[in-house]
XYZ file of C-alpha atoms in Angstrom:
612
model
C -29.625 49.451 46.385
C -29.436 46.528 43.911
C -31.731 43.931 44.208
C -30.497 40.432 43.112
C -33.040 38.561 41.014
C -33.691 34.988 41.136
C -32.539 32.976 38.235
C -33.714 29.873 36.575
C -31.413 26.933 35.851
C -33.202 24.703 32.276
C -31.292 21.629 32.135
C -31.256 19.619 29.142
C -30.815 16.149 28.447
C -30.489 14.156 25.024
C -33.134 11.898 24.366
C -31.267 8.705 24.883
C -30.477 9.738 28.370
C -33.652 9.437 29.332
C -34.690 6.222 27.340
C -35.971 3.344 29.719
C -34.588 0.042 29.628
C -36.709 -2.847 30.161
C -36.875 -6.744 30.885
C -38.822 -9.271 29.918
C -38.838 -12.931 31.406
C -41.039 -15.851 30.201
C -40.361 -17.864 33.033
C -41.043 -15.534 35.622
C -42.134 -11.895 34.260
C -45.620 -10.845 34.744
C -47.078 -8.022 32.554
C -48.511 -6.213 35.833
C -44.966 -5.032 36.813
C -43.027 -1.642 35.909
C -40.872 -4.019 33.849
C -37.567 -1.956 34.878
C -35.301 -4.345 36.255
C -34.946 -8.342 36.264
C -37.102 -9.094 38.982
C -39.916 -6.828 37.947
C -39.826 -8.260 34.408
C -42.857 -8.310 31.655
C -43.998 -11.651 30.763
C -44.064 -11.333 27.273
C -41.832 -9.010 24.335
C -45.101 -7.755 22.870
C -46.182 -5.864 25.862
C -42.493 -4.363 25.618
C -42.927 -3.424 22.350
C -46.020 -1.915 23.038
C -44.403 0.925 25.360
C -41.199 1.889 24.225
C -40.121 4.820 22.674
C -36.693 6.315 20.782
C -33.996 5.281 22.316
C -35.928 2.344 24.524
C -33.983 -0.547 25.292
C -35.717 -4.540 25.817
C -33.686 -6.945 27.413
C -35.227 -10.001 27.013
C -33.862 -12.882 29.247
C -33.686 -16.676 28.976
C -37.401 -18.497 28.120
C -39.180 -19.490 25.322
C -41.975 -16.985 23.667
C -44.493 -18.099 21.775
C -47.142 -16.805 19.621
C -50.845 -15.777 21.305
C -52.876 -17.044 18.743
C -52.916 -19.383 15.611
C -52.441 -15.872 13.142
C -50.712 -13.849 15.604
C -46.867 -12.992 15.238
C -44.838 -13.488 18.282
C -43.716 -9.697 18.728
C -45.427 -6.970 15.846
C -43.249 -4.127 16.112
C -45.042 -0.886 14.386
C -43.572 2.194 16.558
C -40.058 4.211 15.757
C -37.240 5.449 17.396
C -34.930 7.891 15.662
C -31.774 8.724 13.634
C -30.246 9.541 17.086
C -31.633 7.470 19.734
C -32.793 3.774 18.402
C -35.268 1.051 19.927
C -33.133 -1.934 20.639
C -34.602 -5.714 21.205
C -32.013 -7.873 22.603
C -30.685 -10.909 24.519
C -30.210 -9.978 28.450
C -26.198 -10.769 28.881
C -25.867 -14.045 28.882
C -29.378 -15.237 27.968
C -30.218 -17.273 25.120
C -34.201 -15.876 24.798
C -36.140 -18.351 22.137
C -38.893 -17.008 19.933
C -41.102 -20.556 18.932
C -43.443 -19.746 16.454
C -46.372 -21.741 14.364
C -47.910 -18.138 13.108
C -46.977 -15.424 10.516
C -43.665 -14.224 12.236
C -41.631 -14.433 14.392
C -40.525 -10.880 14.540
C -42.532 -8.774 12.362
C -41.354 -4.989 11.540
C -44.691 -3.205 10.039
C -45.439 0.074 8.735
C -44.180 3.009 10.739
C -41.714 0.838 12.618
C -37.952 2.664 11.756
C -34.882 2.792 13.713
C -35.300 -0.606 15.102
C -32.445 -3.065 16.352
C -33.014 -6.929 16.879
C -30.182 -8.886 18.761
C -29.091 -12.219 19.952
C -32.578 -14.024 19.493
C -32.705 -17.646 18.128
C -36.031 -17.626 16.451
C -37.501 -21.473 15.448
C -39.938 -21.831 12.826
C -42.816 -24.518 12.858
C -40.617 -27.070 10.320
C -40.561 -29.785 12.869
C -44.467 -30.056 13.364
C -45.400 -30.844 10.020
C -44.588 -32.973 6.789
C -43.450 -32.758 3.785
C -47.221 -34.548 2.636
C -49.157 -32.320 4.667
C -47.404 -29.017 3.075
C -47.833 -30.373 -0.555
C -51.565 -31.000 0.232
C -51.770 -27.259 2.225
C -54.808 -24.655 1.592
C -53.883 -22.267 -1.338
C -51.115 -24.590 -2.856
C -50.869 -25.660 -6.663
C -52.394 -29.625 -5.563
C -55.287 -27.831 -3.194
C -56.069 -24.475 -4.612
C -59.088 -23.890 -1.926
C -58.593 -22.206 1.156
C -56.625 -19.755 3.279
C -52.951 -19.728 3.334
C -52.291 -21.631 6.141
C -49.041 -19.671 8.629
C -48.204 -23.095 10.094
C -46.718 -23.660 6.236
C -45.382 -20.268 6.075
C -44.445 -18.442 8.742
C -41.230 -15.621 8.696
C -38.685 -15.459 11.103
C -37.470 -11.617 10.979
C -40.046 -9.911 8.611
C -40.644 -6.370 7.511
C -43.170 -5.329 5.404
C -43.903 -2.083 4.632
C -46.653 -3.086 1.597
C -49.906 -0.915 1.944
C -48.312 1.676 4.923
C -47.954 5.441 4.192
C -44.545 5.363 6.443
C -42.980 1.759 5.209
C -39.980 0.682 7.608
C -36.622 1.951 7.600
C -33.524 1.714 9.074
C -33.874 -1.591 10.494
C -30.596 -3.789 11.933
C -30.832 -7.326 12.688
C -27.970 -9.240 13.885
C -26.438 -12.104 15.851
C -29.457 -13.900 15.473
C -30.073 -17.827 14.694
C -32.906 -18.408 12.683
C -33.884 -21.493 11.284
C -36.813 -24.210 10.409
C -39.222 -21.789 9.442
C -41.868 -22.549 6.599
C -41.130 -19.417 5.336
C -38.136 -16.588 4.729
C -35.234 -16.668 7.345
C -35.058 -12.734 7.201
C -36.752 -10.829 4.882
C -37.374 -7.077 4.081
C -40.059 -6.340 1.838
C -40.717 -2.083 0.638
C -38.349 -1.246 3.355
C -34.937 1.116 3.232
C -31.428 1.415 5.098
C -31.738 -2.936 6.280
C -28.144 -4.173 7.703
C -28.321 -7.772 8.148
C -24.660 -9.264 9.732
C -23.619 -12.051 12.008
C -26.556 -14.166 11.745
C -27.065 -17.976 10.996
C -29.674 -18.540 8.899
C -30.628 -22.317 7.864
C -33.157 -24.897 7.096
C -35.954 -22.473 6.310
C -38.298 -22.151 2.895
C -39.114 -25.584 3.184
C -42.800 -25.883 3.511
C -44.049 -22.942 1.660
C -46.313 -21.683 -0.840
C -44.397 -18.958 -1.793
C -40.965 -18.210 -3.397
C -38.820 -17.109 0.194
C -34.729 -17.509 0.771
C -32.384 -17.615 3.477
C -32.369 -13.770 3.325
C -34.472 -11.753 1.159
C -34.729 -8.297 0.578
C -37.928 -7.377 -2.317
C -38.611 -4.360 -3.726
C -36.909 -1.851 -1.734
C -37.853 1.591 -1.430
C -36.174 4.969 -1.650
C -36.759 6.490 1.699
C -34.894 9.404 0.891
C -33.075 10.090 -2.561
C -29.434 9.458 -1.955
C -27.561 6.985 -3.665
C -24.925 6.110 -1.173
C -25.424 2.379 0.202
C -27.813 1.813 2.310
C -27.969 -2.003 2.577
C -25.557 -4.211 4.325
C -25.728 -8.121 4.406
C -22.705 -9.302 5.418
C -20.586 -11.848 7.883
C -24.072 -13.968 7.664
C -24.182 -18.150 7.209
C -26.866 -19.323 5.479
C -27.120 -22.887 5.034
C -29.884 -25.511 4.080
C -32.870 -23.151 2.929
C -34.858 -24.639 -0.191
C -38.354 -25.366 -1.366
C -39.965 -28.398 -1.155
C -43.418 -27.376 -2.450
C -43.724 -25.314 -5.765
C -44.371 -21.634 -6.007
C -48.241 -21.413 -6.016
C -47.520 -18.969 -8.589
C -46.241 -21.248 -11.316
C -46.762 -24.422 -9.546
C -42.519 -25.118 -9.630
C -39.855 -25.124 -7.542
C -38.006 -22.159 -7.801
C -35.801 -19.807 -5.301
C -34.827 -20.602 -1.553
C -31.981 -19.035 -2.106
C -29.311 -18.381 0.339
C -29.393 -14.431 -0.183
C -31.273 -12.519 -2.829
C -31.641 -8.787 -4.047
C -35.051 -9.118 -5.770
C -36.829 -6.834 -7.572
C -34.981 -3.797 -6.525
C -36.565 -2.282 -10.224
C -40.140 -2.629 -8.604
C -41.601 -4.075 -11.586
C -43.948 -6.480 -10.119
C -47.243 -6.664 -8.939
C -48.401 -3.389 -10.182
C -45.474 -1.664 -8.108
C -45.522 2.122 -7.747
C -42.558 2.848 -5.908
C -40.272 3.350 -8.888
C -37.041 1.863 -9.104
C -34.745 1.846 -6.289
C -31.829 4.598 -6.758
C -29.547 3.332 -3.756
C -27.218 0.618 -3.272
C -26.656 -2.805 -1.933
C -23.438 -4.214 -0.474
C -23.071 -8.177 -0.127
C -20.071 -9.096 1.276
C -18.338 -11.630 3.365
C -21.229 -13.953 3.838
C -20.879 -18.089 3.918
C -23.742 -19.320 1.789
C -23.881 -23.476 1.264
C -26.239 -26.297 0.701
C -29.528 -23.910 -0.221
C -31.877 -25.461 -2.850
C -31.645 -22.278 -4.834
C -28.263 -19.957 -5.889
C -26.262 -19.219 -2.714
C -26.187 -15.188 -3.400
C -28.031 -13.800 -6.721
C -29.748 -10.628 -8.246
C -33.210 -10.585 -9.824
C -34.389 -7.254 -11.470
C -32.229 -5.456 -9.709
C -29.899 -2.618 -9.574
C -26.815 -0.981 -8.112
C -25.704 -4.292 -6.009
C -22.133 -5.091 -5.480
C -21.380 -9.280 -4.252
C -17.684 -9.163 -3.141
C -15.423 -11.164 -0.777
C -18.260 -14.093 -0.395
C -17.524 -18.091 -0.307
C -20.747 -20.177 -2.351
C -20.648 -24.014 -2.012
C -22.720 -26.473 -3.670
C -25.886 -24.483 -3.970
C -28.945 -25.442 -5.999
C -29.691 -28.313 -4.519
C -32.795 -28.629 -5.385
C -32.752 -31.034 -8.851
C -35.499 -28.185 -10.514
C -32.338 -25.482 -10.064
C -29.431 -24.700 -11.788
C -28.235 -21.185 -11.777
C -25.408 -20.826 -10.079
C -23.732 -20.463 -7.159
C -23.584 -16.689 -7.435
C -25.053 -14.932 -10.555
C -27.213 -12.039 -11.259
C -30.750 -11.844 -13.418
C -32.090 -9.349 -15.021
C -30.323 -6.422 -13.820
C -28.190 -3.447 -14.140
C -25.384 -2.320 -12.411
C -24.237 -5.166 -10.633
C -20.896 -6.033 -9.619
C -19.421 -9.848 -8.296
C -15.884 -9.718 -7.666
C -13.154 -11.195 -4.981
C -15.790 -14.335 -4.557
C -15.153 -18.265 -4.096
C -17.823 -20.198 -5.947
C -17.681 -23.854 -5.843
C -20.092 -25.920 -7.516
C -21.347 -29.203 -6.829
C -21.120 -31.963 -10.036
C -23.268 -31.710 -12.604
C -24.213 -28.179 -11.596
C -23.027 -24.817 -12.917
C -21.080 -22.267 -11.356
C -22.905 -19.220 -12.447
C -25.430 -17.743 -15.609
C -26.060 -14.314 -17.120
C -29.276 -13.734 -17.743
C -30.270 -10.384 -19.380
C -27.634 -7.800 -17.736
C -26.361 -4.495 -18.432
C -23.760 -2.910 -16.685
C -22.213 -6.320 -15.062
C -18.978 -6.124 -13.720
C -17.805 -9.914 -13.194
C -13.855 -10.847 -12.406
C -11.195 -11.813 -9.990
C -13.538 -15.083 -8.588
C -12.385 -18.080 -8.290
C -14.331 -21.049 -9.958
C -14.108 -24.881 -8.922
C -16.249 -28.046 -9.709
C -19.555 -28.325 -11.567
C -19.445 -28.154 -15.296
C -17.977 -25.105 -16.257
C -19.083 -21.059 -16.158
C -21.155 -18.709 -18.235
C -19.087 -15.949 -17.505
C -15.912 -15.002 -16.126
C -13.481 -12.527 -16.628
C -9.601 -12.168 -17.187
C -8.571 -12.347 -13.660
C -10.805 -14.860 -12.625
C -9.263 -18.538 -12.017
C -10.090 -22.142 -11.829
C -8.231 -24.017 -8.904
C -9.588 -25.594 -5.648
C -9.462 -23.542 -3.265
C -7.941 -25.667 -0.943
C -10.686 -24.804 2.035
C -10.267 -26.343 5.405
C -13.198 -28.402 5.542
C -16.010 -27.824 3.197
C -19.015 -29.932 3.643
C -22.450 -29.448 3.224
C -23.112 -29.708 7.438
C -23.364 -26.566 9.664
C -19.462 -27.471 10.802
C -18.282 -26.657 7.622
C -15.012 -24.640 7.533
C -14.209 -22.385 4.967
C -11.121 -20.500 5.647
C -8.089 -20.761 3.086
C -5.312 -23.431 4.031
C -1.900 -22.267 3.454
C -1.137 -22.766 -0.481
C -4.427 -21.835 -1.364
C -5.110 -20.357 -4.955
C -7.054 -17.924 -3.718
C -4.794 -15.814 -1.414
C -2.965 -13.273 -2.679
C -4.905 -12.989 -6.274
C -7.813 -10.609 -5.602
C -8.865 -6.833 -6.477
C -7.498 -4.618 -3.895
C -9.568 -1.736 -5.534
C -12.547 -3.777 -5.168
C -12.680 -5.233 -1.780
C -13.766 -4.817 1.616
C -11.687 -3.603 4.476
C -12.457 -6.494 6.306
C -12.875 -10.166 6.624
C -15.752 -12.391 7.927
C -13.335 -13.096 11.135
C -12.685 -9.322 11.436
C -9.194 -9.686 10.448
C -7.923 -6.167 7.960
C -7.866 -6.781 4.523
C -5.003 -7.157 3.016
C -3.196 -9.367 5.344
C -0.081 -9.097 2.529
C -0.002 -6.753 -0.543
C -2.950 -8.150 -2.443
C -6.584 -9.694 -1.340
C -7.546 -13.119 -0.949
C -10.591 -14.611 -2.801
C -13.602 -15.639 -0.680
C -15.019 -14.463 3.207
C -11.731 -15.137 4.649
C -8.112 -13.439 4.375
C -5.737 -16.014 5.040
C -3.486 -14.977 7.667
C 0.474 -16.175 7.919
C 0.709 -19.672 8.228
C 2.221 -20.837 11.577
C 5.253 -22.568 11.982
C 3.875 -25.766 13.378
C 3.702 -29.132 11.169
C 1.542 -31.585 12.551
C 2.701 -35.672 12.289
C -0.834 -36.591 12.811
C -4.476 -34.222 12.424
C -6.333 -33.481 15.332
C -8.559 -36.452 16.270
C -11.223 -37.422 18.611
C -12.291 -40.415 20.689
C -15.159 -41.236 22.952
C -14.384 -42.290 25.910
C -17.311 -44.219 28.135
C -17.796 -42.417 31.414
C -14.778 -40.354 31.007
C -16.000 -38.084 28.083
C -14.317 -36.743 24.434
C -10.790 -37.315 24.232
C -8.849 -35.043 21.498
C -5.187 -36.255 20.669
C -2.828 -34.951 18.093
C 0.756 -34.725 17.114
C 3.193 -32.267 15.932
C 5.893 -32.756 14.229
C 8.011 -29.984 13.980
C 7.136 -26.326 16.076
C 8.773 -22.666 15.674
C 7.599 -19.511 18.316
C 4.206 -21.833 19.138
C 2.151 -20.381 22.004
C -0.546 -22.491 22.680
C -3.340 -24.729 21.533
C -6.947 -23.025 22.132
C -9.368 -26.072 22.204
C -12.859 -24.884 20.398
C -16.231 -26.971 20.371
C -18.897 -25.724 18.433
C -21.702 -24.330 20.520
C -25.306 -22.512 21.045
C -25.797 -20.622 17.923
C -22.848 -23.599 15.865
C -20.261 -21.028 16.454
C -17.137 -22.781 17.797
C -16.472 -21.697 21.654
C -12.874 -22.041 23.296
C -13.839 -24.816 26.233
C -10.537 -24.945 27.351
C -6.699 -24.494 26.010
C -2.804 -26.245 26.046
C 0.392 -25.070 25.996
C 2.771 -25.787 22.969
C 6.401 -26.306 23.474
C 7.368 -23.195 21.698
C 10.114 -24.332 19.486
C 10.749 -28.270 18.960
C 11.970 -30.361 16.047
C 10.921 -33.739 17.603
C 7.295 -35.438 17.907
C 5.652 -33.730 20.805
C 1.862 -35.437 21.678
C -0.991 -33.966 23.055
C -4.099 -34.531 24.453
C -7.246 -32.554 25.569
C -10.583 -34.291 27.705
C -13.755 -32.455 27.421
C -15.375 -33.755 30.390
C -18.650 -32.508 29.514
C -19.625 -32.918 25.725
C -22.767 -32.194 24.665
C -25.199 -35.017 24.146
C -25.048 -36.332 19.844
C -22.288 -35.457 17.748
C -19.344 -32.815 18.813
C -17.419 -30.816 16.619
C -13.994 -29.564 17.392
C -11.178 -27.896 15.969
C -7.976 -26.201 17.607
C -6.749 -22.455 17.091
C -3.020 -22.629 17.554
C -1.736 -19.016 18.742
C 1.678 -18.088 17.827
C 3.674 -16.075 20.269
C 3.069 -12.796 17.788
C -0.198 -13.465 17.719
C -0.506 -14.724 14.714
C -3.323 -18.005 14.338
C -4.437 -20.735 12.609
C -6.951 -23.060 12.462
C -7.018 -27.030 12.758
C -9.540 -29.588 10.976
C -12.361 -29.940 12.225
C -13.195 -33.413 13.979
C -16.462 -35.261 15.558
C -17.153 -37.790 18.208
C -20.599 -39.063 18.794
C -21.544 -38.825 22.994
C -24.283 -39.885 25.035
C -24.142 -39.072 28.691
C -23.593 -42.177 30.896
C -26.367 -43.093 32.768
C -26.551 -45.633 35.647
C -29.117 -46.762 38.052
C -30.245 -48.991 40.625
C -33.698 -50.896 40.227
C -35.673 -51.171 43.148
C -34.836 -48.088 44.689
C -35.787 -47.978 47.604
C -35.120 -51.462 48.279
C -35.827 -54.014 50.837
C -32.850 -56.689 50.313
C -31.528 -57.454 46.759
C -31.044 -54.452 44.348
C -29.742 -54.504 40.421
C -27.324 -51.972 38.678
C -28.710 -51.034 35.159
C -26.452 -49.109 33.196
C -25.802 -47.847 29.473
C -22.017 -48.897 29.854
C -20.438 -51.787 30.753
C -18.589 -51.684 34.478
C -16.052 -53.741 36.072
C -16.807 -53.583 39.908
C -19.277 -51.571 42.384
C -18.246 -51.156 46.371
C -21.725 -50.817 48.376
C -20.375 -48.496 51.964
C -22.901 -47.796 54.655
C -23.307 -44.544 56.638
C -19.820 -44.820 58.404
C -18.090 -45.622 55.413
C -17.653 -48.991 55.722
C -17.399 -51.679 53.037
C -20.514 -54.072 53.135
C -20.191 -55.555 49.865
C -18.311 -55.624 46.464
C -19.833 -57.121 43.519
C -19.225 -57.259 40.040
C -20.823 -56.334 36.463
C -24.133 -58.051 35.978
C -24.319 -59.194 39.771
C -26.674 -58.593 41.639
C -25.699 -56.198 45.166
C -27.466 -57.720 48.833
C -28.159 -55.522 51.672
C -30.080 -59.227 53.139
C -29.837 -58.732 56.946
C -28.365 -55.171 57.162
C -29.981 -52.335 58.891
C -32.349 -49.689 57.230
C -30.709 -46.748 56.404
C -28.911 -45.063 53.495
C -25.878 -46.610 51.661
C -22.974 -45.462 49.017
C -22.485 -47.625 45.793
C -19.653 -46.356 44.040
C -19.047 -47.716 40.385
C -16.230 -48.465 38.730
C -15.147 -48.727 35.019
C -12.045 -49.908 35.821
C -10.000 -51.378 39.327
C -8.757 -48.032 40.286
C -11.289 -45.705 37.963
C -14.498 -44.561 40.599
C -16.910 -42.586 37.982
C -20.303 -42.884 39.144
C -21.458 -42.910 42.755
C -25.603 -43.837 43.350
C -28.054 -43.537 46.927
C -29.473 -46.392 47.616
C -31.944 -46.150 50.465
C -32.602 -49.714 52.523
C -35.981 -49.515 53.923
């Protein structure tokens, strides 16, 4: 007789199927929990980082995290995940998480740290708590030469640093993050490998340093492998308003805060070992305006192509005058398909000491003239939307442009910084965006907007003639100064008279609004407005005493026509005008309605008053 035997089942299940995600909640976490689910949260993103392993996700949730100590980083992340299953930091759905730093870093990526993701973070240097007096004066700096660096000055928002480790970081992602006011570097990546940097705004840092930092910075990278495919990305990024303001403690002068730079990719400095870096660099599609320094350039580097970017009056700063986008020193290097516009008095680009520089099909406006340029290269303005040197600057091609439909097809990226496939006709367009088919709508009068007391932002504009138009999408820029649709009107599809519309934001934010409208053909097909600003502040209204015994005053930040004062049941007991005074003299304790009014049939504001 056969006897059956037994048999063992061995299940087996890929790493990232068994990867933990956790949460973490300022507010409301407490490192004692499992951290496993929202309401059993960590406190803090270092205890987080502290745990995982490959393939570990950290969903941080709304709150503001701060650094422990005066030297401390907020979150030091030093462990790895792998090729296959990556550790991910990154906003909980719909959570805005805020990383408030006055020490080295906000996010700091050390030695041994690889395979590491940072999302959807707005990280906020320590610009705001200091001045421009006290950071000239700082310990270590070319007018006080005694002392310790000081991080208060200097402090990183994303930083890796892999100087001094035997396993430096690699394979490091950070995107749709906001960085901004820090003393030091926006995003940096110092002796690290395989960095892809996209979809962040990056602004208003460098300021207050000792040291020579940018927007976005990558030094001395370092072959973690020998291929020589690309292994950098740094694209779809905005990075606006990062300069120095104290000089280099190195040669006691003002020199980079740049928007993006490639530096030292040769590894030439500082006694460097490493060897020069054998892989390349891809910069493309990023919006770089305003910085003190170049908006994109190379220095010592190698094997770095700049394509499809827009530059805009960079080098700011009165000690700099490079260029908008240029390359130094290095071999290898090619800057095609890009928009550079310079602002008076300043040049549009230098060439410094290159081999191997492939420079053509740009287009070059303002300043005083270029260095270098190339056959297909051309000198127009662009004819941009609404350039400025604010963070509601809008660079996408109006129809007519120069730059649309003169590019390098065999040089350009697939797509554009919208995420719209390159080319839109049978050649490229010049600069981060491809200009899309202009829509058959001519406006009589530009979009405008009004404040409106009490009532909120009122947007009005006129069109003149319309073919096929869908709709209106109404967009306001938001958290993060991305535009947001708050709210959308219909078109009249096809019209040849004057048709007039309007659009209330009820709720505007508090300062000045930007808006703009997307108008949506019935194929699809869009186009974008200019871009408009109202200044709001939020009406406020009160009544002074309150409680009150008999005779009560309205204070207010408008002006009003009328209030109606109704007690419990409704009733009228009084109507009184603008800067009179309302009575409640021999009526009963209790609590009564006063409804204001901004105009006879226009009830906006409605206050408690309590009669005791």
């Amino acid at each position: 007789m056969l006897r059956q035997l037994p048999f063992l089942l061995i299940f087996w299940f890929p790493a990232q199927l068994l990867a933990t995600v956790y949460y973490v909640s300022q507010p409301t976490g407490n490192n004692s929990n499992n951290g496993t689910s929202t309401a059993t949260a960590f406190k803090t993103i270092q205890y987080a980082a502290n745990l995982v392993l490959p393939g570990d996700v950290v969903n941080v949730m709304n709150g503001t995290y701060t650094n422990a100590c005066a030297q401390c980083d907020v979150v030091n992340i030093t462990r790895a995940g792998t090729a296959a299953a990556w550790i991910t930091f990154q906003n909980y759905t719909g959570h805005t998480p805020i990383l408030q730093f006055n020490g080295w870093q906000g996010f700091k990526i050390g030695g041994g740290a690889a395979y590491i993701r940072i999302s959807g973070f707005e990280v906020v240097g320590n610009n705001n708590n200091v001045t421009l007096a006290a950071a000239l004066n700082q310990p270590s700096s070319c007018a006080n030469p005694g002392g310790s660096p000081n991080p208060i000055y200097n402090g990183n928002g994303i930083a890796a640093d892999g100087r001094g480790a035997a396993n430096r970081p690699h394979h490091l992602r950070f995107d749709h993050n906001t960085v901004h006011d820090c003393g030091g570097t926006g995003i940096s990546a110092i002796q690290s490998d395989y960095l892809t940097i996209e979809d962040n705004l990056i602004y208003n840092n460098s300021w207050y340093t000792i040291y020579a930092t940018s927007g976005i910075s990558l030094w001395q990278l370092w072959n973690v492998d020998g291929t020589t495919t690309t292994h950098n990305i740094i694209q779809r990024n905005r990075c606006m308003g990062n300069r120095l303001y104290v000089p280099w403690v190195a040669y006691c002068a003002i020199t980079d805060g740049n928007g993006i730079i490639i530096d030292d990719s040769k590894n030439t400095q500082n006694g460097s070992t490493l060897g020069a870096y054998t892989a390349h660099t891809l910069v493309e599609n990023n919006l770089v305006w305003n910085n003190g320094g170049s908006g994109i350039h190379t220095y010592k580097s190698e094997h770095v192509r700049i394509i499809h970017n827009t530059a805009y009056q960079n080098s700011q700063s009165a000690e700099i005058n490079g260029g908008e986008i240029f390359s130094n020193n290095s071999n290898d290097i090619e800057i095609l398909n890009n928009i550079l516009w310079a602002a008076d008095g300043n040049t549009v680009n230098s060439n410094y000491s290159n081999t191997n520089l492939t420079y053509d099909y740009n287009l070059h406006w303002g300043g005083t003239g270029a260095t270098i340029t190339g056959s297909h290269t051309i000198t127009a303005n662009p004819n941009l939307v609404a350039p400025d040197l604010t963070l509601a600057a809008d660079f996408h091609l109006q129809p007519g442009s120069p730059a649309i439909n003169i590019g390098s097809n065999t040089n350009s990226s697939m797509t554009d910084y919208d995420g719209n496939t390159r080319p839109y006709a049978a050649v490229v367009d010049l600069g981060a965006f491809e200009k899309q088919s202009p829509l058959p709508v001519v406006y009589l009068t530009p979009l405008q907007a009004y404040a409106r007391p009490w009532q909120g932002i009122e947007l009005q504009w006129t069109t003149a003639i319309e073919q096929a138009a869908d709709r209106f999408e109404v967009q306001r820029i938001g958290d993060g100064f991305l535009f947001e649709k708050i709210g959308e009107v219909a078109a009249r599809g096809t019209s040849t008279v004057a048709n007039v519309y309007a659009f209330g934001d009820k709720k505007p934010r508090n300062g000045t609004n930007y808006y703009r409208l997307l108008q949506i053909d019935y194929n699809g097909a869009t186009a974008y407005s200019n871009v408009v600003s109202a200044e709001w502040q939020v009406p406020n209204v009160w009544a002074v005493p309150n409680p009150v015994t008999d005779v009560f005053e309205i204070k207010s930040d408008f002006t009003w026509e009328r209030a109606v004062l109704r007690n419990a049941l409704g009733e009228v007991v009084q109507e009184f005008g603008f800067q009179e005074k309302g009575n409640l003299l021999g009526l009963p304790p209790g609590l009564y309605t006063l409804t204001i009014f901004v105009s006879v049939n226009m009830p906006l504001r409605v206050l408690k008053i309590v009669k005791i």
